[in-house]
Amino acid sequence: MTSNERNPVVIAGGGIGGLAAALACARQRVPVQLLERATQLSEAGAGIQIGPNVTRILQAWGLGAALAQVAAFPNQLQARDAQTGQVLGTLRLGQRAQALYGAPYAAIHRADLQGLLQRAVQDAGVALHLGQTVQGWQGSEAALQVNTLQGLSL
C-alpha cells in the first residue's frame, strides 16, 4: 500500500503530544489530519524538562539544531531542602547523560517546544485545522467519520 492509498490518521489536539504524534505519522508517510480547537497555537504553561529519550527522538527527527537554539542543557540537577537550602542530592547530567544515554537532558519552555514541533509538522505537510472542536465521530470496521462543531467532516 502506498502513502496515497492510506487512510488519514485523525488526531484531536494540537498540544505537544498531538503535534509529536502527527510528526511521527508524517515521517512514516501516513497522511494526518490534526484538529485543534484553539484558533491559534499559543504559549501555554511553563518550563518542562525532557530526558535523553525525548531529545534522542527529536534529534532523529532532524530537530536537534532547532532544539539547541531554544533549550538549556544543564550539567546537573540538585534537590534542596525547601527551608534550609541544604543540598540533599545531586544528579550529574551534561556529558554524563550524553555518554550514558546517547542524548542530552534538556530544559525548555513549553511554548518553545510546541513551536518547534508545529514548524516541523507544517514542513512535513500535515493538515493542521485550527479552530475545530470535535463534536463526534462514527466508526465502523472500514471507516471513521469525524465531525467538528464548525462543520468540518473527515
GROMACS .gro file of C-alpha atoms in nm:
model
  154
    1MET     CA    1   0.000   0.000   0.000
    2THR     CA    2   0.147   0.339  -0.097
    3SER     CA    3   0.109   0.654   0.109
    4ASN     CA    4  -0.152   0.779  -0.141
    5GLU     CA    5  -0.368   0.474  -0.067
    6ARG     CA    6  -0.357   0.508   0.311
    7ASN     CA    7  -0.647   0.648   0.504
    8PRO     CA    8  -0.553   0.954   0.703
    9VAL     CA    9  -0.497   0.942   1.075
   10VAL     CA   10  -0.710   1.197   1.260
   11ILE     CA   11  -0.553   1.345   1.573
   12ALA     CA   12  -0.759   1.563   1.806
   13GLY     CA   13  -0.542   1.810   1.995
   14GLY     CA   14  -0.252   2.026   1.884
   15GLY     CA   15  -0.054   2.023   2.206
   16ILE     CA   16   0.291   1.872   2.242
   17GLY     CA   17   0.155   1.516   2.233
   18GLY     CA   18  -0.070   1.572   1.932
   19LEU     CA   19   0.200   1.752   1.737
   20ALA     CA   20   0.456   1.481   1.816
   21ALA     CA   21   0.212   1.205   1.714
   22ALA     CA   22   0.132   1.389   1.389
   23LEU     CA   23   0.501   1.430   1.310
   24ALA     CA   24   0.574   1.063   1.384
   25CYS     CA   25   0.294   0.960   1.147
   26ALA     CA   26   0.401   1.203   0.875
   27ARG     CA   27   0.759   1.076   0.893
   28GLN     CA   28   0.620   0.729   0.813
   29ARG     CA   29   0.428   0.877   0.518
   30VAL     CA   30   0.093   0.833   0.687
   31PRO     CA   31  -0.139   1.122   0.596
   32VAL     CA   32  -0.253   1.317   0.902
   33GLN     CA   33  -0.545   1.547   0.976
   34LEU     CA   34  -0.466   1.734   1.301
   35LEU     CA   35  -0.762   1.907   1.468
   36GLU     CA   36  -0.715   2.176   1.734
   37ARG     CA   37  -0.999   2.369   1.897
   38ALA     CA   38  -0.790   2.683   1.957
   39THR     CA   39  -0.782   2.928   1.667
   40GLN     CA   40  -0.406   2.959   1.705
   41LEU     CA   41  -0.139   2.761   1.883
   42SER     CA   42  -0.012   2.991   2.152
   43GLU     CA   43   0.204   2.999   2.457
   44ALA     CA   44   0.067   2.786   2.739
   45GLY     CA   45   0.232   2.654   3.051
   46ALA     CA   46   0.583   2.696   3.175
   47GLY     CA   47   0.917   2.523   3.158
   48ILE     CA   48   0.946   2.148   3.120
   49GLN     CA   49   1.233   1.906   3.145
   50ILE     CA   50   1.291   1.646   2.879
   51GLY     CA   51   1.508   1.345   2.929
   52PRO     CA   52   1.751   1.188   2.685
   53ASN     CA   53   1.482   0.954   2.547
   54VAL     CA   54   1.290   1.258   2.419
   55THR     CA   55   1.589   1.457   2.296
   56ARG     CA   56   1.712   1.147   2.110
   57ILE     CA   57   1.379   1.127   1.925
   58LEU     CA   58   1.384   1.499   1.843
   59GLN     CA   59   1.737   1.460   1.709
   60ALA     CA   60   1.634   1.160   1.497
   61TRP     CA   61   1.354   1.375   1.352
   62GLY     CA   62   1.617   1.630   1.245
   63LEU     CA   63   1.523   1.880   1.517
   64GLY     CA   64   1.846   1.872   1.718
   65ALA     CA   65   1.976   2.207   1.591
   66ALA     CA   66   1.640   2.377   1.644
   67LEU     CA   67   1.622   2.230   1.995
   68ALA     CA   68   1.971   2.359   2.074
   69GLN     CA   69   1.854   2.712   1.985
   70VAL     CA   70   1.574   2.718   2.245
   71ALA     CA   71   1.670   2.469   2.520
   72ALA     CA   72   1.916   2.469   2.806
   73PHE     CA   73   2.127   2.162   2.876
   74PRO     CA   74   2.211   2.160   3.249
   75ASN     CA   75   2.523   1.997   3.383
   76GLN     CA   76   2.346   1.885   3.699
   77LEU     CA   77   2.023   1.885   3.895
   78GLN     CA   78   2.014   1.944   4.267
   79ALA     CA   79   1.742   1.859   4.517
   80ARG     CA   80   1.746   2.105   4.807
   81ASP     CA   81   1.567   2.134   5.138
   82ALA     CA   82   1.290   2.393   5.094
   83GLN     CA   83   1.354   2.555   5.432
   84THR     CA   84   1.731   2.549   5.469
   85GLY     CA   85   1.851   2.534   5.110
   86GLN     CA   86   2.080   2.245   5.203
   87VAL     CA   87   2.167   2.022   4.907
   88LEU     CA   88   2.001   1.684   4.957
   89GLY     CA   89   2.125   1.522   4.640
   90THR     CA   90   2.285   1.594   4.304
   91LEU     CA   91   2.233   1.424   3.972
   92ARG     CA   92   2.514   1.478   3.723
   93LEU     CA   93   2.391   1.535   3.370
   94GLY     CA   94   2.572   1.716   3.085
   95GLN     CA   95   2.833   1.494   2.922
   96ARG     CA   96   2.748   1.209   3.160
   97ALA     CA   97   2.388   1.192   3.031
   98GLN     CA   98   2.514   1.213   2.674
   99ALA     CA   99   2.761   0.928   2.735
  100LEU     CA  100   2.516   0.705   2.923
  101TYR     CA  101   2.201   0.762   2.720
  102GLY     CA  102   2.323   0.886   2.382
  103ALA     CA  103   2.149   1.222   2.411
  104PRO     CA  104   2.139   1.517   2.649
  105TYR     CA  105   1.893   1.612   2.919
  106ALA     CA  106   1.723   1.945   2.840
  107ALA     CA  107   1.508   2.215   2.998
  108ILE     CA  108   1.282   2.412   2.766
  109HIS     CA  109   0.980   2.639   2.779
  110ARG     CA  110   0.667   2.450   2.677
  111ALA     CA  111   0.581   2.713   2.412
  112ASP     CA  112   0.926   2.678   2.254
  113LEU     CA  113   0.888   2.301   2.225
  114GLN     CA  114   0.535   2.339   2.088
  115GLY     CA  115   0.658   2.594   1.832
  116LEU     CA  116   0.945   2.370   1.725
  117LEU     CA  117   0.705   2.079   1.673
  118GLN     CA  118   0.447   2.296   1.495
  119ARG     CA  119   0.704   2.413   1.239
  120ALA     CA  120   0.819   2.054   1.184
  121VAL     CA  121   0.459   1.935   1.138
  122GLN     CA  122   0.387   2.210   0.886
  123ASP     CA  123   0.712   2.133   0.700
  124ALA     CA  124   0.607   1.766   0.688
  125GLY     CA  125   0.280   1.859   0.516
  126VAL     CA  126   0.042   1.771   0.798
  127ALA     CA  127  -0.304   1.921   0.751
  128LEU     CA  128  -0.349   2.137   1.061
  129HIS     CA  129  -0.707   2.251   1.119
  130LEU     CA  130  -0.724   2.525   1.384
  131GLY     CA  131  -1.049   2.639   1.543
  132GLN     CA  132  -1.206   2.292   1.509
  133THR     CA  133  -1.378   2.131   1.807
  134VAL     CA  134  -1.454   1.763   1.765
  135GLN     CA  135  -1.828   1.717   1.804
  136GLY     CA  136  -1.847   1.347   1.747
  137TRP     CA  137  -1.745   1.052   1.542
  138GLN     CA  138  -1.888   0.741   1.391
  139GLY     CA  139  -1.679   0.439   1.321
  140SER     CA  140  -1.703   0.106   1.154
  141GLU     CA  141  -1.452  -0.160   1.067
  142ALA     CA  142  -1.398   0.008   0.730
  143ALA     CA  143  -1.402   0.379   0.812
  144LEU     CA  144  -1.407   0.658   1.068
  145GLN     CA  145  -1.610   0.976   1.026
  146VAL     CA  146  -1.510   1.271   1.249
  147ASN     CA  147  -1.727   1.583   1.267
  148THR     CA  148  -1.650   1.917   1.426
  149LEU     CA  149  -1.880   2.186   1.565
  150GLN     CA  150  -1.753   2.414   1.288
  151GLY     CA  151  -1.876   2.182   1.013
  152LEU     CA  152  -1.554   2.006   0.914
  153SER     CA  153  -1.611   1.641   0.831
  154LEU     CA  154  -1.322   1.397   0.782
   0.00000   0.00000   0.00000
